[in-house]
PDB file of C-alpha atoms and ligand atoms in Angstrom:
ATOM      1  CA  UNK A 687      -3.674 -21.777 -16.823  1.00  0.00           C
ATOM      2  CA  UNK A 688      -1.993 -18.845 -15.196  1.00  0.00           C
ATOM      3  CA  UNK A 689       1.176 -18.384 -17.397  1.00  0.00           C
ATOM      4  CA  UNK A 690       2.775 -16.167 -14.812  1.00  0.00           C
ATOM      5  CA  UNK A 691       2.032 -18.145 -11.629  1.00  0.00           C
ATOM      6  CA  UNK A 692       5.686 -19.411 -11.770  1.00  0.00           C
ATOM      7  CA  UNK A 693       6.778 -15.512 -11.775  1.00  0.00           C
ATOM      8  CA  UNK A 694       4.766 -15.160  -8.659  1.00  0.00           C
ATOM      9  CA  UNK A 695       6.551 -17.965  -7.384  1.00  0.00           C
ATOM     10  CA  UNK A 696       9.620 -17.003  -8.237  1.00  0.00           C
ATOM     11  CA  UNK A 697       9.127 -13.492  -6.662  1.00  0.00           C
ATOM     12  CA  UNK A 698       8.014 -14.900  -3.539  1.00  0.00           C
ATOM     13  CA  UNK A 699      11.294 -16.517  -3.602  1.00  0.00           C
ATOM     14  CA  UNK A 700      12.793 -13.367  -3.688  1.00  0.00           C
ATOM     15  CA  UNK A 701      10.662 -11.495  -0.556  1.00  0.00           C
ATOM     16  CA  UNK A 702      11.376 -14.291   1.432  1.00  0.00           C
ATOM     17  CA  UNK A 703      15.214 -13.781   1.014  1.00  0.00           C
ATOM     18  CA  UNK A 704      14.651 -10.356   2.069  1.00  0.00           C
ATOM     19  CA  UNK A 705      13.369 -11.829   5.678  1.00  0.00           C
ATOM     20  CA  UNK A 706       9.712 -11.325   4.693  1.00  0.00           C
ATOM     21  CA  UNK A 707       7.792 -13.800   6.955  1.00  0.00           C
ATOM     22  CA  UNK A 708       3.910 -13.186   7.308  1.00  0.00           C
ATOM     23  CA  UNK A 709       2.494 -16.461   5.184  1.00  0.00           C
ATOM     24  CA  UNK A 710      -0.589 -14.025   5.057  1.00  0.00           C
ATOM     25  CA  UNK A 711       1.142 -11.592   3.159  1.00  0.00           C
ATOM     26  CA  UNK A 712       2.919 -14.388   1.012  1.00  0.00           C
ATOM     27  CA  UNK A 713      -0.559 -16.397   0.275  1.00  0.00           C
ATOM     28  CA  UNK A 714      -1.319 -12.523  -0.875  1.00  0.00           C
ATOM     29  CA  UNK A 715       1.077 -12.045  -3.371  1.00  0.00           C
ATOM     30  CA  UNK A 716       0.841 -14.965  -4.517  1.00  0.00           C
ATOM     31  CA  UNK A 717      -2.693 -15.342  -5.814  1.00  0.00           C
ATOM     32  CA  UNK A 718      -3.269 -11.380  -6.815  1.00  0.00           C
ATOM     33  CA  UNK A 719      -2.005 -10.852 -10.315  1.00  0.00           C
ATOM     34  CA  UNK A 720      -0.070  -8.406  -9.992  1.00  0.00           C
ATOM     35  CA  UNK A 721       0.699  -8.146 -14.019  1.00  0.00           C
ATOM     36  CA  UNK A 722      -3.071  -6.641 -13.997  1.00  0.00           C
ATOM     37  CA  UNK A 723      -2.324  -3.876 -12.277  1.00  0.00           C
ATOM     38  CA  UNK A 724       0.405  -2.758 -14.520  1.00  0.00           C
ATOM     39  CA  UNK A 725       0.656  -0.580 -17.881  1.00  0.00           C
ATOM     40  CA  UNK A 726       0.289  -3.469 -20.701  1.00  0.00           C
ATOM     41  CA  UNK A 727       3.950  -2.672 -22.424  1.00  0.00           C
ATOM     42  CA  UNK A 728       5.534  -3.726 -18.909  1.00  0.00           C
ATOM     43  CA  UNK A 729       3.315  -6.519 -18.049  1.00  0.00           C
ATOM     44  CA  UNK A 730       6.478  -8.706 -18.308  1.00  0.00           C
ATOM     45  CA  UNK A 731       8.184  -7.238 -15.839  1.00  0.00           C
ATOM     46  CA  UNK A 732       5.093  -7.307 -13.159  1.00  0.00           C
ATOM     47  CA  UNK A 733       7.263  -9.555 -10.979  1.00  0.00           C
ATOM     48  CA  UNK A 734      10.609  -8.037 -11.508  1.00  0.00           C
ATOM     49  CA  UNK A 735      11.927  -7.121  -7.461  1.00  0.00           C
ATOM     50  CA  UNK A 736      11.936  -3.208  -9.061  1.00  0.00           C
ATOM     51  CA  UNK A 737       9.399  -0.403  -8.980  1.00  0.00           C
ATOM     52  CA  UNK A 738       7.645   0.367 -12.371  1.00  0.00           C
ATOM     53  CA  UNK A 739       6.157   3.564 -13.805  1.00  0.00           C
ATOM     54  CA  UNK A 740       2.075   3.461 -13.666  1.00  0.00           C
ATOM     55  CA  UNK A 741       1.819   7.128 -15.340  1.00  0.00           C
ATOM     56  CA  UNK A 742       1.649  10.636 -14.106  1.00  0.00           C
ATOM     57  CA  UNK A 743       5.111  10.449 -12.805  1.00  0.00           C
ATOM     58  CA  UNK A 744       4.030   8.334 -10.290  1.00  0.00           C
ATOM     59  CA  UNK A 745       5.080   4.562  -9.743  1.00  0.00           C
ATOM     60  CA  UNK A 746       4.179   1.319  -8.166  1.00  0.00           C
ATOM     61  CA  UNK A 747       6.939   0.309  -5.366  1.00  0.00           C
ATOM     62  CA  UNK A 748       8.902  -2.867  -5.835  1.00  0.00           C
ATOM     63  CA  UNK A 749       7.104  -6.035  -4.438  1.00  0.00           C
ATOM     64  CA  UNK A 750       9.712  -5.806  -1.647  1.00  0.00           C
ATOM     65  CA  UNK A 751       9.071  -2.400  -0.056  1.00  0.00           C
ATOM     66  CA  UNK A 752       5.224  -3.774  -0.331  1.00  0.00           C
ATOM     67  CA  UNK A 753       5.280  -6.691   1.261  1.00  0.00           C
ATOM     68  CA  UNK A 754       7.633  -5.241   3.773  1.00  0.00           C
ATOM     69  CA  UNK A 755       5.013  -2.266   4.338  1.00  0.00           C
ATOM     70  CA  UNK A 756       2.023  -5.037   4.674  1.00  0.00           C
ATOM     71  CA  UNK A 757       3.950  -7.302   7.030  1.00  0.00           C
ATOM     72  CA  UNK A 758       4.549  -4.209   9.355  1.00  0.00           C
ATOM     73  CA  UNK A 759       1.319  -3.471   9.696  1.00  0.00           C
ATOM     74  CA  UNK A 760       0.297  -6.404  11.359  1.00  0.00           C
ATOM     75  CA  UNK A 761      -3.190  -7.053   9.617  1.00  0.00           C
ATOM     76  CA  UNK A 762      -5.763  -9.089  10.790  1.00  0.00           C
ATOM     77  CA  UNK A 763      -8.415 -10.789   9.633  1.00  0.00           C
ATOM     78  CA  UNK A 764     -11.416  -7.704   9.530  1.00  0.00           C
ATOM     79  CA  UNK A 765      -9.257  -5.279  10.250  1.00  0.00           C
ATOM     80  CA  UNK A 766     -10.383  -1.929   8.768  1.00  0.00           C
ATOM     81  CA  UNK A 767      -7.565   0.397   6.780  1.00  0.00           C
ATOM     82  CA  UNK A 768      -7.602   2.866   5.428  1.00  0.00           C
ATOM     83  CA  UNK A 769      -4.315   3.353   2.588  1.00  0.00           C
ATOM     84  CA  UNK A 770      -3.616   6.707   1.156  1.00  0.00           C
ATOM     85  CA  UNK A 771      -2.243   6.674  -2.343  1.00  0.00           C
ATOM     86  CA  UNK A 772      -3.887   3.958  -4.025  1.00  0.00           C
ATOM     87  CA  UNK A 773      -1.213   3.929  -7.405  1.00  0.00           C
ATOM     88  CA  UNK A 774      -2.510   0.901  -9.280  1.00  0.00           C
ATOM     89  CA  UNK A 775      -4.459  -0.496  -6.432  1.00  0.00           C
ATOM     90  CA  UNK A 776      -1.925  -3.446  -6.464  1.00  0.00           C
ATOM     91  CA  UNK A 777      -0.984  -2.962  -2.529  1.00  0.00           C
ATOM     92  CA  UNK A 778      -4.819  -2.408  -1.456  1.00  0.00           C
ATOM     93  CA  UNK A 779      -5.800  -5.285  -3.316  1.00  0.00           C
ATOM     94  CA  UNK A 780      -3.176  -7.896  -1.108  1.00  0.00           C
ATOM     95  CA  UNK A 781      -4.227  -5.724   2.246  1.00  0.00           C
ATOM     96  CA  UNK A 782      -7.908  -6.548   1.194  1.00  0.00           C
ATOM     97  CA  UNK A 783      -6.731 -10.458   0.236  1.00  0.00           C
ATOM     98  CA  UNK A 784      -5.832 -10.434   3.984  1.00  0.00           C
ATOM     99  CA  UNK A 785      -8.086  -8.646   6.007  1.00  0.00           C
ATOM    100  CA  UNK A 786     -11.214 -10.019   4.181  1.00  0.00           C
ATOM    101  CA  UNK A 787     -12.794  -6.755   4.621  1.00  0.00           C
ATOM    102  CA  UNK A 788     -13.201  -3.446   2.502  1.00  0.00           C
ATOM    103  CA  UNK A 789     -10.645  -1.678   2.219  1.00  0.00           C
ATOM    104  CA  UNK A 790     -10.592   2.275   1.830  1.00  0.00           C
ATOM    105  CA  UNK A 791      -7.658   3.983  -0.145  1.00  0.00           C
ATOM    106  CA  UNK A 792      -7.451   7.268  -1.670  1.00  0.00           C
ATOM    107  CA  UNK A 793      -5.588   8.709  -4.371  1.00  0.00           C
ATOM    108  CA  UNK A 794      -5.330  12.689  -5.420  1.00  0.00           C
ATOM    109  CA  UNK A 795      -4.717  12.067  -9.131  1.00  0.00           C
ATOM    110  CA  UNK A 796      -8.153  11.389 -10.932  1.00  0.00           C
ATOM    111  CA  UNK A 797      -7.075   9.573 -13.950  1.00  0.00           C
ATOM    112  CA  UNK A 798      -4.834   7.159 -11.491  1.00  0.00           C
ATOM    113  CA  UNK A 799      -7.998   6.311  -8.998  1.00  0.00           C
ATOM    114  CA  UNK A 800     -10.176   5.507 -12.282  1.00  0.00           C
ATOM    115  CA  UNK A 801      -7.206   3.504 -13.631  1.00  0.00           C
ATOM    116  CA  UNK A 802      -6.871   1.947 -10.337  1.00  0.00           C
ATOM    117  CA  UNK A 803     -10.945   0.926 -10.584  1.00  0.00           C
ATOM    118  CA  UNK A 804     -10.302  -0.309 -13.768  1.00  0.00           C
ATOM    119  CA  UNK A 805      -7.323  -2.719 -12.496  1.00  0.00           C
ATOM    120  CA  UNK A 806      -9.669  -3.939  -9.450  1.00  0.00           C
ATOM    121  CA  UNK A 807     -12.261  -5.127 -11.713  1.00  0.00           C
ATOM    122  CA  UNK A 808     -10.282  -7.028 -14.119  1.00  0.00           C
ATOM    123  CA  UNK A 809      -8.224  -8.342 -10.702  1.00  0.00           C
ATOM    124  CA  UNK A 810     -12.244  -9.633  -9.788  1.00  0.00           C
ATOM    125  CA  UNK A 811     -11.486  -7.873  -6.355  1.00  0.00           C
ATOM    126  CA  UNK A 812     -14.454  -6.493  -5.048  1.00  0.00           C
ATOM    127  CA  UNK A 813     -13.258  -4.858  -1.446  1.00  0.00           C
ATOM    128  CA  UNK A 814     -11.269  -2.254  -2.046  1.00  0.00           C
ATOM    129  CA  UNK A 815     -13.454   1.060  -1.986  1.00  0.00           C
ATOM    130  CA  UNK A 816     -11.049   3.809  -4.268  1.00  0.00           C
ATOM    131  CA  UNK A 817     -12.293   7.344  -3.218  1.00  0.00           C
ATOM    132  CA  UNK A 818     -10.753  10.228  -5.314  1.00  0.00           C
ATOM    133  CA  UNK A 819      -9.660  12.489  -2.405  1.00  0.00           C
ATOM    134  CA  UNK A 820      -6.755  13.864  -0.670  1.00  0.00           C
ATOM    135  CA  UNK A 821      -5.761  11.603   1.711  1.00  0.00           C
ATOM    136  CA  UNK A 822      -3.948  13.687   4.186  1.00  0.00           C
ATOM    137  CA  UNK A 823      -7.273  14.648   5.653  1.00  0.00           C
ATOM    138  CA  UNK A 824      -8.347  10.956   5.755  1.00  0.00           C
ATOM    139  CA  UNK A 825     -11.914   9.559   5.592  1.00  0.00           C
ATOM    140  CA  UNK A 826     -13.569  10.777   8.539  1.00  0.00           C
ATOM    141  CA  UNK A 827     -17.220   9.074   7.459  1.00  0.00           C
ATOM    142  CA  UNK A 828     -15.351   5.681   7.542  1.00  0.00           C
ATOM    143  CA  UNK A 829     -13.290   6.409  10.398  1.00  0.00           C
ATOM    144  CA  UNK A 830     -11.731   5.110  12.534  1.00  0.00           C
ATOM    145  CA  UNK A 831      -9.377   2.821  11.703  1.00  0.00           C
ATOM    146  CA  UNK A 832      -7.351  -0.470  13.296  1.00  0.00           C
ATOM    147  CA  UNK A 833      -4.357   0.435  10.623  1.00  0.00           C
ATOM    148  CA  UNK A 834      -3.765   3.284   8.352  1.00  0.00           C
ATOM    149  CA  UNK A 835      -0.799   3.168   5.498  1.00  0.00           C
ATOM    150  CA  UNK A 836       0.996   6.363   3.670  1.00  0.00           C
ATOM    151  CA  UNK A 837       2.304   4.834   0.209  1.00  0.00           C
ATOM    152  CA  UNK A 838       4.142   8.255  -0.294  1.00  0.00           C
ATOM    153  CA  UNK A 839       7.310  10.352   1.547  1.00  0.00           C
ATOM    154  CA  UNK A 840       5.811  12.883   4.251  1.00  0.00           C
ATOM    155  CA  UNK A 841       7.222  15.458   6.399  1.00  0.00           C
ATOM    156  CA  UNK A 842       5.499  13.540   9.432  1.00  0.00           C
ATOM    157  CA  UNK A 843       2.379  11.741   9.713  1.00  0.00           C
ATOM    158  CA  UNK A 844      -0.640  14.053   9.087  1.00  0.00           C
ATOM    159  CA  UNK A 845      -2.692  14.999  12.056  1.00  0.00           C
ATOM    160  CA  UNK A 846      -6.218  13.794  11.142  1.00  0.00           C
ATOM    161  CA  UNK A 847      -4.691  10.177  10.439  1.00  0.00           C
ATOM    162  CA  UNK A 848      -3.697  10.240  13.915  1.00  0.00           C
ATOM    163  CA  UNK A 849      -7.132  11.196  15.073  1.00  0.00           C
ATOM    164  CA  UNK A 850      -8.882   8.934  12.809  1.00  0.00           C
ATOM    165  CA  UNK A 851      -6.234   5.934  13.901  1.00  0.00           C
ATOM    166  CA  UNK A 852      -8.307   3.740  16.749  1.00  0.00           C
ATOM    167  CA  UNK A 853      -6.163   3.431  20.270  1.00  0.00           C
ATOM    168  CA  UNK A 854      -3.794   0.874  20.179  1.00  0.00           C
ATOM    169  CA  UNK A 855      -4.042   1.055  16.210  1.00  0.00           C
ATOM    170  CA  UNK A 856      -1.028   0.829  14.079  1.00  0.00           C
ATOM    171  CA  UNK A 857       0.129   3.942  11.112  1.00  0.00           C
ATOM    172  CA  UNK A 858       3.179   3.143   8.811  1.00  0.00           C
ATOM    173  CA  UNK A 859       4.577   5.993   6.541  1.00  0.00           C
ATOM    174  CA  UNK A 860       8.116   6.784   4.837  1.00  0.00           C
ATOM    175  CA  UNK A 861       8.913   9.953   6.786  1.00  0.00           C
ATOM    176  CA  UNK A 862      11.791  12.598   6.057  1.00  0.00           C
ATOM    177  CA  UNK A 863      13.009  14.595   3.075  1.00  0.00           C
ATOM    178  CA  UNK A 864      12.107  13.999  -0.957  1.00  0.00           C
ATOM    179  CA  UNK A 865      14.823  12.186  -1.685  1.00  0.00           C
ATOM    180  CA  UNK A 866      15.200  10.135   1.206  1.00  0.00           C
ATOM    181  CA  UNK A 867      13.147   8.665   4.125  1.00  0.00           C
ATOM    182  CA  UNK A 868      12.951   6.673   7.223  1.00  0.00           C
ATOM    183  CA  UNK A 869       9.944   3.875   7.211  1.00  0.00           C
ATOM    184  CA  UNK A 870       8.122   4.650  10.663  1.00  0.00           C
ATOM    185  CA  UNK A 871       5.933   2.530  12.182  1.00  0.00           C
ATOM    186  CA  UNK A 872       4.028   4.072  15.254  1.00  0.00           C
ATOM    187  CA  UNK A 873       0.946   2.647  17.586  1.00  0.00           C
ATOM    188  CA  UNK A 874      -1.431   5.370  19.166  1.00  0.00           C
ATOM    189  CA  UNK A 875      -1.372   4.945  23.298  1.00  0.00           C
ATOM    190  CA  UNK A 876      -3.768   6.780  23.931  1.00  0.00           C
ATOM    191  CA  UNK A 877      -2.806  10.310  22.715  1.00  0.00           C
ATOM    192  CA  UNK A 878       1.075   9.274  22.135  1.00  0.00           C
ATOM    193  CA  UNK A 879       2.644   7.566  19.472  1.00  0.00           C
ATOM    194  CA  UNK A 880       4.779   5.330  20.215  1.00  0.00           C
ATOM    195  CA  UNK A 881       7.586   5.327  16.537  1.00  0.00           C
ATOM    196  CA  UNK A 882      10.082   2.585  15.231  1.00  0.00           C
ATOM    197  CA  UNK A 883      12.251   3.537  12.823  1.00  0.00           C
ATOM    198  CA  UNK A 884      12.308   0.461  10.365  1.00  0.00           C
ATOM    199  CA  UNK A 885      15.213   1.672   7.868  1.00  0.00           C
ATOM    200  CA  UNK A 886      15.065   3.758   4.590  1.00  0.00           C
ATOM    201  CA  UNK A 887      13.224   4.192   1.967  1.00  0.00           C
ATOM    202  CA  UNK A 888      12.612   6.440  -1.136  1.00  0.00           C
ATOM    203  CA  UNK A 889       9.480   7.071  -2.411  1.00  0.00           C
ATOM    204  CA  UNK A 890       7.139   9.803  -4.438  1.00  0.00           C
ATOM    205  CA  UNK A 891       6.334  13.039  -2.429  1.00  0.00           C
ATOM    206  CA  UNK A 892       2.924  12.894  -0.742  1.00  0.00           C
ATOM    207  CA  UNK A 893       1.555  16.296  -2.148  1.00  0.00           C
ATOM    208  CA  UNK A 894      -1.730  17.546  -0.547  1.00  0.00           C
ATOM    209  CA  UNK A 895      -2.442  19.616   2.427  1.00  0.00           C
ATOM    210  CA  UNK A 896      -0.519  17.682   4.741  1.00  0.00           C
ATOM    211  CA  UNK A 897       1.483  16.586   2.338  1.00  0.00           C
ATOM    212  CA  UNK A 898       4.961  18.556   0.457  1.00  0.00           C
ATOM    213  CA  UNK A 899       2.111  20.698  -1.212  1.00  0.00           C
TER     214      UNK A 899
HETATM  215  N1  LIG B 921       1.444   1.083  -3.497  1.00  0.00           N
HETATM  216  C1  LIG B 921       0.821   1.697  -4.656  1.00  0.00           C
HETATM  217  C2  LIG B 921       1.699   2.768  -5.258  1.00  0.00           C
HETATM  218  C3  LIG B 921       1.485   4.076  -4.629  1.00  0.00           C
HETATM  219  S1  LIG B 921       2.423   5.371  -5.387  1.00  0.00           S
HETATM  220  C4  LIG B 921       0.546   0.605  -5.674  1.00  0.00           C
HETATM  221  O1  LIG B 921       0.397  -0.547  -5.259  1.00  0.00           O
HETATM  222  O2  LIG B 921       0.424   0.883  -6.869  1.00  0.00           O
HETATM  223  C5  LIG B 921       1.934   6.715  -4.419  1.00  0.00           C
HETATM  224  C6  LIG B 921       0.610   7.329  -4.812  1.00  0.00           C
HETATM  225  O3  LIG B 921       0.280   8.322  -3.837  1.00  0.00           O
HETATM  226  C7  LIG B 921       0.607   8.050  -6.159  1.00  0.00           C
HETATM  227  O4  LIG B 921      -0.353   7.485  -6.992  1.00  0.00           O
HETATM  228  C8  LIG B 921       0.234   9.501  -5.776  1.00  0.00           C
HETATM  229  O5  LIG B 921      -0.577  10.148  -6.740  1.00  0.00           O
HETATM  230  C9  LIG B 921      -0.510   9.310  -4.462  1.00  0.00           C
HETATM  231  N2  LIG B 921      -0.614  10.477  -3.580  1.00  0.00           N
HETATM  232  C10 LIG B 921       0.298  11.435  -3.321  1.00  0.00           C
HETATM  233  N3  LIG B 921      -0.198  12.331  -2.449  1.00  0.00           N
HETATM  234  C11 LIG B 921      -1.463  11.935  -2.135  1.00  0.00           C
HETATM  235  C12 LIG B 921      -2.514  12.439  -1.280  1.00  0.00           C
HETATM  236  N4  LIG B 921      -2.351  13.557  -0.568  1.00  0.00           N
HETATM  237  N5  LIG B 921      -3.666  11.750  -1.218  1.00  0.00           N
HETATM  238  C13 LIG B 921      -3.865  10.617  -1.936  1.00  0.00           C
HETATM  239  N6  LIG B 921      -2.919  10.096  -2.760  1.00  0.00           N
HETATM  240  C14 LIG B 921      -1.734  10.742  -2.858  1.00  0.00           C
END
């Protein structure tokens, strides 16, 4: 017996009163155990609608802005994505959940990726390929990709992601300032983007060469 199964439920609740709507992404977030992928002393607060601190300054975002982030990319079932900033591995685990595919995320702080691993295996999830890497120069072996997702603030989406996004293929990143940034969602027509400013957001600096530095 799952003894926080009624916390998932209960979250749910919660990102569906936000106007979250994919069933996908709810079905997602609703079997992952998200209390895995967090340090043990806050495992009871997993399914709390806050972000939590995962180490290295660095935190995972509230189940909210995730779900939120997931829904807007529009996945479908095989599509191939490509996440940069892994955290936990809570957010690539739910894209995997739904696209039934592996899923490739990097993350530029060592100990975090292996952490991340660590999470994955315990979660029994066993599509979600963690590469140690900076992401802002994507994964040009794997590429390209139907979807690509920045889980940190940028100055503007880094140019290899857009070459390594596949035409008509959907990129999602909180864009702007450190402390404060717009969610933009953009599809690649051809060599345009085409952007849609989805409201604001505030999350950790994407460091890197593309990146804040
Ligand atoms: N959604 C994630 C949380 C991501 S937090 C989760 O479910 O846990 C943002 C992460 O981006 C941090 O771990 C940070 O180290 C990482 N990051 C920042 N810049 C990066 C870069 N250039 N490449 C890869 N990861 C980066």
């Amino acid at each position: 017996m799952d003894k926080f199964l009624e916390k998932r439920k209960l979250m749910i609740e919660v990102i569906k009163n936000y106007g979250v709507k994919d069933k996908n992404v709810l079905n997602a977030m609703l079997k992952i155990p998200r209390h895995l992928f967090i340090p043990k002393q806050l495992k009871n607060e997993a399914y709390e609608d806050y972000p939590l601190h995962i180490g290295h300054n660095q935190t995972i975002s509230q189940p909210y802005t995730i779900a939120f982030m997931i829904e807007a990319l529009e996945l479908k079932k095989g599509d191939k994505v490509l996440e940069i900033g892994t955290g936990s591995g809570y957010s690539a685990s739910l894209i995997s959940y739904i696209t039934k595919t592996e899923v490739y995320t990097t993350e530029i702080i060592s100990s975090l990726a292996l952490k991340a691993e660590e999470n994955l295996e315990r979660a029994k999830i066993k599509n979600v390929i963690v590469i140690y890497a900076d992401g802002t120069l994507g994964l040009k072996k794997y590429a390209p990709f139907d979807k690509i997702l920045l889980n940190a603030a940028c100055p503007d989406f880094p140019e290899p992601l857009i070459d390594q996004l596949k035409d008509k293929g959907i990129i999602l990143a909180p864009i702007g300032g450190i402390f404060g940034q717009d969610m933009i969602k953009a599809r690649k027509i051809g060599k345009r983007l085409e952007r849609k400013n989805l409201g604001s957001f505030i999350f950790v600096p994407l460091v890197g060469q593309f990146g804040w530095k």
